[in-house]
Coordinates of C-alpha atoms and ligand atoms in Angstrom, one line a residue:
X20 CA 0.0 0.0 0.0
X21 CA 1.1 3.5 -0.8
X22 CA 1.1 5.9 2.4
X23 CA -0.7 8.3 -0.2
X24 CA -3.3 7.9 -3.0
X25 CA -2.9 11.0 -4.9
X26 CA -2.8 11.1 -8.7
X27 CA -3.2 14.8 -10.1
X28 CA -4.4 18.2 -9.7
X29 CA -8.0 19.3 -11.9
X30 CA -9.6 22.3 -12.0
X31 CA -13.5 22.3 -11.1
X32 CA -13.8 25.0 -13.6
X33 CA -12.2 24.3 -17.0
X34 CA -11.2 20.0 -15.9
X35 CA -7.5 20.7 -16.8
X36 CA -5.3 18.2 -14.9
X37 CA -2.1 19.3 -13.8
X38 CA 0.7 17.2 -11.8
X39 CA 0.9 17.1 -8.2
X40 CA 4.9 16.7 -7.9
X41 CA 5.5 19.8 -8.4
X42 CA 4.8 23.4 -7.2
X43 CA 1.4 24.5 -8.8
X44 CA -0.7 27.6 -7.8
X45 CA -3.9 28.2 -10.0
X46 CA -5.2 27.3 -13.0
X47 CA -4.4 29.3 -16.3
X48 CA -8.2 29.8 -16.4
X49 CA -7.2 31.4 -12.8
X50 CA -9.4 29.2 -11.3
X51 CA -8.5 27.4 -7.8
X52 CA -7.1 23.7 -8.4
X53 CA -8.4 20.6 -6.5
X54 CA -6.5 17.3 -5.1
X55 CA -7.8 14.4 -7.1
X56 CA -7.1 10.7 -5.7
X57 CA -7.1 7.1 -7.5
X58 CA -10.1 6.4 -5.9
X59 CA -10.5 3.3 -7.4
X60 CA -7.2 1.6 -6.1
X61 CA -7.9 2.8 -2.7
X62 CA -11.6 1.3 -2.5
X63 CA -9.9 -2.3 -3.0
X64 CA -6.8 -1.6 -0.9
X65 CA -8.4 0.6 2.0
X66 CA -10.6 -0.5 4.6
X67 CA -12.5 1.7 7.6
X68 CA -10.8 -1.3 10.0
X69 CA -7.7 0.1 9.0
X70 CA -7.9 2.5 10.8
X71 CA -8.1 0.8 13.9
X72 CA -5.1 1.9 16.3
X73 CA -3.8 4.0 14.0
X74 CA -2.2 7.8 15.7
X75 CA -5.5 9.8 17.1
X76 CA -4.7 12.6 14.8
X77 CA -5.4 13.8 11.0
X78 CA -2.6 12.1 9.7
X79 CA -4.7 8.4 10.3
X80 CA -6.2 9.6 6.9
X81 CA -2.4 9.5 4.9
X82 CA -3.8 7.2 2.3
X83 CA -6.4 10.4 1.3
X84 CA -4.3 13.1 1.7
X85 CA -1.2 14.6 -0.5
X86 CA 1.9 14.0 0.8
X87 CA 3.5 10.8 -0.4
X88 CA 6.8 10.4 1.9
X89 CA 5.5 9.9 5.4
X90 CA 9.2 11.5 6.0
X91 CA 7.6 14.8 4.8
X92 CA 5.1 15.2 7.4
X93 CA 5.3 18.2 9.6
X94 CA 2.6 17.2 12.6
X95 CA 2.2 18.7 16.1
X96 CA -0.8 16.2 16.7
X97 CA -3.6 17.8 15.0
X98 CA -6.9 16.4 14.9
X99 CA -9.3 14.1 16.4
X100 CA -10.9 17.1 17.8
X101 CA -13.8 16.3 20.1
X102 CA -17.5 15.9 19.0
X103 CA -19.1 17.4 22.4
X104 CA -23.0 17.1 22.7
X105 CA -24.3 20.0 23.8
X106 CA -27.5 19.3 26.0
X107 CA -27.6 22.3 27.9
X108 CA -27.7 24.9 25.2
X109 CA -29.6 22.1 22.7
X110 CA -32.4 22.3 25.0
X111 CA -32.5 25.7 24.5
X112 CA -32.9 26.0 21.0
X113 CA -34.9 23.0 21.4
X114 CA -32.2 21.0 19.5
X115 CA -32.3 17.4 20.7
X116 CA -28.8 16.3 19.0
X117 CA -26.9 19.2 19.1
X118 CA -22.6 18.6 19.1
X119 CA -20.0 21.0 18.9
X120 CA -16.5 19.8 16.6
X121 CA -14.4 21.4 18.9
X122 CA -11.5 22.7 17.1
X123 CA -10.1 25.6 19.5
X124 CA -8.2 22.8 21.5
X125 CA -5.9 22.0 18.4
X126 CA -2.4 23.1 18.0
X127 CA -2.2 27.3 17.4
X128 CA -6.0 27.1 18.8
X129 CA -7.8 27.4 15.8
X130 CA -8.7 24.6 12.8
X131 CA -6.3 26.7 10.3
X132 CA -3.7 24.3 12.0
X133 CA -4.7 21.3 9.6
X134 CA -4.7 23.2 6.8
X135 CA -1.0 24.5 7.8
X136 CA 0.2 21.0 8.7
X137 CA -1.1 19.7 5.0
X138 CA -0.4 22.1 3.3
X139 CA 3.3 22.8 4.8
X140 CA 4.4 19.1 4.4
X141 CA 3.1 19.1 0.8
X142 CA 5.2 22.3 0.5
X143 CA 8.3 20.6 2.5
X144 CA 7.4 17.3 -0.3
X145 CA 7.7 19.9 -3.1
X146 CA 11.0 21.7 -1.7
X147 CA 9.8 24.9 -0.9
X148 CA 11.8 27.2 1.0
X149 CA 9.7 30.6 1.5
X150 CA 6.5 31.0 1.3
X151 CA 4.0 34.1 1.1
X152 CA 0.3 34.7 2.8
X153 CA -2.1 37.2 3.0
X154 CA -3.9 36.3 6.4
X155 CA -7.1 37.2 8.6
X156 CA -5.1 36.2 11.6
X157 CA -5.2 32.5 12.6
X158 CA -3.9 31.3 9.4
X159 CA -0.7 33.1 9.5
X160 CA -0.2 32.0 13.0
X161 CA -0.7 28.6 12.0
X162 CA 1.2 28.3 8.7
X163 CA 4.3 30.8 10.0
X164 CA 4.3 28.0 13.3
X165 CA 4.3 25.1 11.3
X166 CA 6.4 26.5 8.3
X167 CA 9.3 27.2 11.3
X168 CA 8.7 23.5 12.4
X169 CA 9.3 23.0 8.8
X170 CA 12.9 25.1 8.0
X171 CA 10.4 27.1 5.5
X172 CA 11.0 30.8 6.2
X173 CA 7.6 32.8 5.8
X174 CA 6.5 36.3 4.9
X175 CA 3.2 36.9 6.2
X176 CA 0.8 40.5 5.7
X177 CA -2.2 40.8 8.1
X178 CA -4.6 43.7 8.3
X179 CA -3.8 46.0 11.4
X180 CA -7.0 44.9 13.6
X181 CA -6.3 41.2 13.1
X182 CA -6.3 39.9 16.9
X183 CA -3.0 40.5 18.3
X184 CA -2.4 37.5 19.2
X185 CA -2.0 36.3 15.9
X186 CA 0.4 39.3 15.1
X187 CA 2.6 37.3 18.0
X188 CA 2.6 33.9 17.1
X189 CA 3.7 35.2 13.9
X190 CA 6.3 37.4 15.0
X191 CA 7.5 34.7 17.7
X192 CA 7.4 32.3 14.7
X193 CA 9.9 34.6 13.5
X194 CA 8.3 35.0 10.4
X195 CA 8.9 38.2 7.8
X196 CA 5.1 40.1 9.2
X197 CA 3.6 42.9 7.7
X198 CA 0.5 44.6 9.2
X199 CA -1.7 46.4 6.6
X200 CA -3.9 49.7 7.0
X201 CA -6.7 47.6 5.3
X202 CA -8.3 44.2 4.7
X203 CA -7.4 40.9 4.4
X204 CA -8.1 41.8 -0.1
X205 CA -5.5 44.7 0.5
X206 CA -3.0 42.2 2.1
X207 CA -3.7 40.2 -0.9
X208 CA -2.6 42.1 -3.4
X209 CA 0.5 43.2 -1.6
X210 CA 1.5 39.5 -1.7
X211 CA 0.6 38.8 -5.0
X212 CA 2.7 41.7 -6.0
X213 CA 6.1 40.3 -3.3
X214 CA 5.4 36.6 -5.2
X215 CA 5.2 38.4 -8.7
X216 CA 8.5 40.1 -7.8
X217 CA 10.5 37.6 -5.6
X218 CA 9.3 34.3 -7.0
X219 CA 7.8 33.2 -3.7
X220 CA 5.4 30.3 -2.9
X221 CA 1.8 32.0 -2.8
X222 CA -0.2 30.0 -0.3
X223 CA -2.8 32.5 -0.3
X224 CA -6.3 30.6 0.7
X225 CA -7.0 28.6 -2.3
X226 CA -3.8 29.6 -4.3
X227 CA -2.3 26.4 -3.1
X228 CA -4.6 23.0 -3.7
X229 CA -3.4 21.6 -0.2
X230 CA -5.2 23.9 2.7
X231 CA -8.5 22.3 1.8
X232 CA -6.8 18.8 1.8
X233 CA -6.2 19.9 5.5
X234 CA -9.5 21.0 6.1
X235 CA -11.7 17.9 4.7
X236 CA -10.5 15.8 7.8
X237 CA -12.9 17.7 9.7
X238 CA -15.6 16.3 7.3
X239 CA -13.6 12.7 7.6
X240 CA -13.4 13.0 12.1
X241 CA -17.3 14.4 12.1
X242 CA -18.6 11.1 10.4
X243 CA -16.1 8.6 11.7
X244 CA -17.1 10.1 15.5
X245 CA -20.4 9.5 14.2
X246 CA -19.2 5.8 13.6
X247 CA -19.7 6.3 9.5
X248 CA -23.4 7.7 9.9
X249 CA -23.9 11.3 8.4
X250 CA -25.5 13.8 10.7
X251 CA -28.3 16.3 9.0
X252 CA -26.9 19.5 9.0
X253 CA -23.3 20.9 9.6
X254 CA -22.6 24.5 10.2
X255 CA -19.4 26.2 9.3
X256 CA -18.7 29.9 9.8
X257 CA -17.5 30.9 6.4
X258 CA -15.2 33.5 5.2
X259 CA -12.8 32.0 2.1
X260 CA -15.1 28.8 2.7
X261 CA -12.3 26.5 2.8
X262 CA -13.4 24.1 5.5
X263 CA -16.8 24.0 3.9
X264 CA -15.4 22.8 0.6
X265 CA -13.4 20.7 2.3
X266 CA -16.0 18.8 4.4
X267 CA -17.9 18.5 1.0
X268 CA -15.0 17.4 -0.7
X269 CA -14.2 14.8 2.0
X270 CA -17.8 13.3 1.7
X271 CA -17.9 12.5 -1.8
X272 CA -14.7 10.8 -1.6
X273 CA -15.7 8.5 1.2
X274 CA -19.0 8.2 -0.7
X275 CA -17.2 7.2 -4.2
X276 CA -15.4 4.8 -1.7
X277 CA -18.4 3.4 -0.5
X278 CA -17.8 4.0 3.4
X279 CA -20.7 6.3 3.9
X280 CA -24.3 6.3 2.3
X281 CA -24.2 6.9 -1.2
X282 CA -27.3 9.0 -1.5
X283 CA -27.2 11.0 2.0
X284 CA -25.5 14.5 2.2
X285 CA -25.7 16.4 5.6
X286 CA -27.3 20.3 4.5
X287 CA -24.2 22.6 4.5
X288 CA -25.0 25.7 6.0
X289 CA -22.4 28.4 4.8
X290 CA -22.4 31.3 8.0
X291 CA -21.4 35.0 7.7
X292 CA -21.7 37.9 9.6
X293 CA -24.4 40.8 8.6
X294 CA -21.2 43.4 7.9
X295 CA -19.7 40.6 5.6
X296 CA -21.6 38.8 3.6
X297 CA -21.2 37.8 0.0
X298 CA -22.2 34.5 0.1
X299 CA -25.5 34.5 1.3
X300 CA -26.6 37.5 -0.7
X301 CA -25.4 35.3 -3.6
X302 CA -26.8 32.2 -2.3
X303 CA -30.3 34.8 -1.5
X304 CA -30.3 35.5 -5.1
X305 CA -29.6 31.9 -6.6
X306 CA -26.3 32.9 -8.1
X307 CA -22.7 31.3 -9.0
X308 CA -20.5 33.3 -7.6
X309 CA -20.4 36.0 -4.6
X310 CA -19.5 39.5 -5.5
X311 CA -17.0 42.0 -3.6
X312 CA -18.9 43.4 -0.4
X313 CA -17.7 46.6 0.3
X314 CA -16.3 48.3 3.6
X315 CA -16.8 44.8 5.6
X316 CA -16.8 44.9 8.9
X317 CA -17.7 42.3 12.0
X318 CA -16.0 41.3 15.2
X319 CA -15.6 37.7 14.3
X320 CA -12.5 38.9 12.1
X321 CA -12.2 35.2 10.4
X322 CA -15.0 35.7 8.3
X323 CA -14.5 38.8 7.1
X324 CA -13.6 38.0 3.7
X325 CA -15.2 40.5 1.0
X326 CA -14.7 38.5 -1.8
X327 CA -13.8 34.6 -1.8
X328 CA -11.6 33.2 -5.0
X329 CA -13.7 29.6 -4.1
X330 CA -16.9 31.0 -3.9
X331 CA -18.5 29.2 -6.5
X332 CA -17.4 26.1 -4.7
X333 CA -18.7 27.2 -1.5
X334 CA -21.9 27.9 -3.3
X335 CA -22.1 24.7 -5.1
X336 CA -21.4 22.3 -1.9
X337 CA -24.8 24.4 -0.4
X338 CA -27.0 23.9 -3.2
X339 CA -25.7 20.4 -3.9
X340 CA -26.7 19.2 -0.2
X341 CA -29.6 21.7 0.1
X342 CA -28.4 23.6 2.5
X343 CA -28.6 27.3 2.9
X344 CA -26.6 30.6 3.9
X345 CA -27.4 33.1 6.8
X346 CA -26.3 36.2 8.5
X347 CA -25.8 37.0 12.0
X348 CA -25.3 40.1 13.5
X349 CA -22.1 41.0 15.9
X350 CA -25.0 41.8 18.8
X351 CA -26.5 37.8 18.3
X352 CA -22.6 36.6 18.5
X353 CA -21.8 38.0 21.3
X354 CA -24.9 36.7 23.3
X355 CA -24.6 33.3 22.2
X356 CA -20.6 33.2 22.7
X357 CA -21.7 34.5 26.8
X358 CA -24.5 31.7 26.6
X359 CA -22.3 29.1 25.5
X360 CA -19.9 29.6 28.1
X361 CA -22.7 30.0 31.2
X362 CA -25.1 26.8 29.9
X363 CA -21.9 24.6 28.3
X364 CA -18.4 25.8 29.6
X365 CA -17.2 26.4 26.4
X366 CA -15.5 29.4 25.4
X367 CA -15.7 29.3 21.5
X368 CA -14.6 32.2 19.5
X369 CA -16.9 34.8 17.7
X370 CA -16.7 32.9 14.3
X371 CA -18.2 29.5 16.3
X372 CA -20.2 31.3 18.7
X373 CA -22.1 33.1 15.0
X374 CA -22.4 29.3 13.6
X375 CA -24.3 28.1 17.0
X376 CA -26.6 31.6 16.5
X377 CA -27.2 30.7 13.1
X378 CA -28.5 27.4 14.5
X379 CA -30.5 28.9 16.5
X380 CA -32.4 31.2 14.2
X381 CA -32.6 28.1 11.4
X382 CA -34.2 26.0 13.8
X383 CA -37.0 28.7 15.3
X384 CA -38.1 29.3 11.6
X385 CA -38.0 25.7 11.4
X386 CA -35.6 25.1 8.9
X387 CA -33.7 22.8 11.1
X388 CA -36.2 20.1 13.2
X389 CA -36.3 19.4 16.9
X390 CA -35.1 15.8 16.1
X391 CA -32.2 16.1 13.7
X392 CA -28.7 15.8 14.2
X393 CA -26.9 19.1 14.2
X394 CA -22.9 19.9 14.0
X395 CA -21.7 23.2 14.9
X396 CA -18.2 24.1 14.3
X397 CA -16.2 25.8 16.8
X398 CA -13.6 26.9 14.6
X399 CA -11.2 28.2 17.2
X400 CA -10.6 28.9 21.1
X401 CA -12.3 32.0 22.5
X402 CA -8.6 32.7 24.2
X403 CA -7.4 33.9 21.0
X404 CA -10.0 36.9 20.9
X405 CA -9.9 38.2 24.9
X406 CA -11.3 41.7 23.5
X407 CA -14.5 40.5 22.7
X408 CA -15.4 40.0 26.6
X409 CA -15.6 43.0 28.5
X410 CA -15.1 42.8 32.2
X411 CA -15.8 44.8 35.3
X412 CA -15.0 43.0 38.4
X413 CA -14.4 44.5 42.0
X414 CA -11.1 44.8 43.1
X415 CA -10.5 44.2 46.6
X416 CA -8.2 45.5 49.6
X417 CA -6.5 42.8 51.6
X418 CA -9.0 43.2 54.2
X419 CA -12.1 42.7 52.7
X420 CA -14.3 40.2 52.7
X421 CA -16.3 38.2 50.1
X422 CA -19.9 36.7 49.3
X423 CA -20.2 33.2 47.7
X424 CA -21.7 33.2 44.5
X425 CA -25.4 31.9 45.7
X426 CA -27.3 34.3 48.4
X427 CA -27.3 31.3 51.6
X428 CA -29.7 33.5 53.4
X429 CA -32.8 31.3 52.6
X430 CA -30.8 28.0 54.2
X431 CA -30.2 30.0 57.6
X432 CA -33.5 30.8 58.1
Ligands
PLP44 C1 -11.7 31.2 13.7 C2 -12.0 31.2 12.2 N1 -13.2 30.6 11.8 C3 -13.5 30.6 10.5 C4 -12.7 31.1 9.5 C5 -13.1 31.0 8.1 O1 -12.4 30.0 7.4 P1 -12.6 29.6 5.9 O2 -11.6 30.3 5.1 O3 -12.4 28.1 5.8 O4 -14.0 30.0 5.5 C6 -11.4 31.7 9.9 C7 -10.5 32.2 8.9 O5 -9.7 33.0 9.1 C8 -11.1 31.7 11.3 O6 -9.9 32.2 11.7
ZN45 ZN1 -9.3 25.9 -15.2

């Protein structure tokens, strides 16, 4: 058996095929390009028992990921997030099977570590040496992390309001970081002007085929936690929408390999914020493609992506599984990040805590029923955003005293 079943690169758009040995960005057609696999060698040679005792992390999927030297693998242990039910705030939205996929417990905090660990030890396989990336924060951290783990040098551009913490880990990384008086588009171009000029490897979001390769084992953990049964709906906060290609991606390949129903597709729901949302106005008005939303704004900073180069593909994975695409508001997220934490003990960041509103609202206009199976994904850890919580707590001399939390008066008496 082969440690990895890749054949070639295609494009969705135009079906060119391009190698996968070497370094390849987009298509000429300046489409994104996807990962294709030989599917049918790995149906006879691959079985789910397989995986049996194999390392609790991403990497238990090799055969169905890119990187063919098992040598080339830069890993910290991502993966094999949990799948936490959530009773307490399921009841309140009068969810009976609610889980959250966990991801703000991985390596760098937030799920843009598996697309860094893929996409790096493709980039290692390929003999990289620098790299370039515009960044909304956590991807940078993540990719600059793993590229030092990885002897890649990085040159990283993140818009000034990005979370500081992100500016550190990239700085500690002690990758080449840029802050930008702009948006994540403006850092864009910046980089796409540095790789033009300096011949650097442009692992922009969907510039380089591998991120999403990363990304799809959240589709591959959700349904093997499940034991191989699909739940009904997964939501993903979306700003480039590479995790929700991904988990589309990683579906139809374990359908064509017959480990999952053939006909069943969980309904992708594709979440934005109300100051930065392209793809549900697009997805409102039944189109292809998104188009650029000007002057975004929102709080959860991940998703605020004007324009997405995989939009299309976002869009096709929601009609294709008849899902749908909402908007919340900044107010709704931070409520339901507050509500989380009282009813659940989990902190999630703004990006999760806007996917669990958007559950919510699709299950009170009863798009989602009482009885289905629901995923949320918690993108990242709340940690990494400390601003969004604002706190005003009594600071005490060394003499004072205290009150427990619960009046005890009523027991006294
Ligand atoms: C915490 C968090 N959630 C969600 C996203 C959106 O990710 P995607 O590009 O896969 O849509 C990001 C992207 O920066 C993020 O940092
Ligand atoms: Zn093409």
């Amino acid at each position: 058996m082969n440690y990895s079943y890749v054949s070639h690169l295609y494009c969705p758009k135009c079906s060119k095929k391009y190698e996968a040995d070497v370094v390849q960005n987009l298509c000429d057609c300046g489409s994104p390009l996807l990962v294709e696999y030989d599917l049918d060698s790995l149906k006879k040679d691959w079985k789910k028992s397989d995986l049996n005792g194999r390392e609790n992390n991403l990497w238990r999927y090799h055969e169905l990921l890119p990187v063919k030297d098992k040598n080339n693998v830069v890993s910290m242990g991502e993966g094999m997030t949990p799948l936490i039910e959530m009773q307490a705030i399921g009841n309140d939205m009068e969810i009976e099977n609610l889980y959250m996929k966990d991801e703000g417990i991985i390596p760098t905090g937030t799920f843009k570590a598996r697309g860094a660990a893929v996409g790096i030890s493709k980039a290692k396989e390929l003999g990289v040496k620098e790299l370039a990336m515009p960044t909304n924060g956590n991807a940078g951290a993540s990719w600059s992390l793993f590229a030092a783990r990885a002897g890649i040098s990085s040159t990283i551009v993140m818009p000034i309001d990005a979370p500081k913490i992100t500016r550190n880990e990239c700085a500690v990384s002690g990758a080449n970081l840029y802050l930008v008086n702009g948006l994540i588009s403006d850092a864009g171009k910046i980089v796409g002007e540095a790789v033009k000029e300096h011949g650097l490897y442009d692992v922009s979001t969907l510039k380089e085929p591998y991120r999403i390769e990363g990304k799809k084992t959240m589709g591959l953990e959700i349904v093997e936690q499940f034991n191989w049964e699909i739940p009904d709906v997964i939501l993903y906060p979306t700003g480039g929408g590479v995790g929700l290609i991904g988990i589309y991606k990683a579906l139809k390949e374990l359908q064509a390999l017959g480990w999952i129903d053939e006909e069943k597709m969980p309904r992708l729901v594709a979440v934005q914020s109300e100051g930065c949302a392209p793809i549900v106005k697009a997805w409102e008005k039944g189109k292809k493609e998104s188009e650029f939303w000007n002057e975004s704004e929102t709080i959860a900073f991940g998703i605020n992506v004007p324009k997405a180069l995989g939009d299309f593909l976002v869009l096709n994975a929601v009609y294709e599984t008849n899902g749908c695409a909402v908007s919340i508001s900044d107010e709704a997220v931070l409520e339901e990040q507050k509500l989380l934490s009282q009813k659940e003990g989990t902190f999630v960041c703004p990006e999760g805590a806007a996917a669990f509103y958007a559950a919510r609202q699709l299950r009170k206009n009863g798009w989602i029923t009482e009885e289905e199976k629901v995923v949320v994904l918690n993108t990242g850890a709340g940690i990494k955003y400390p601003n969004t919580v604002e706190v005003d707590v009594q600071v005490l001399e060394k003499n004072e005293s205290i009150q427990p939390a619960n009046d005890r008066t009523a027991k006294k008496l």
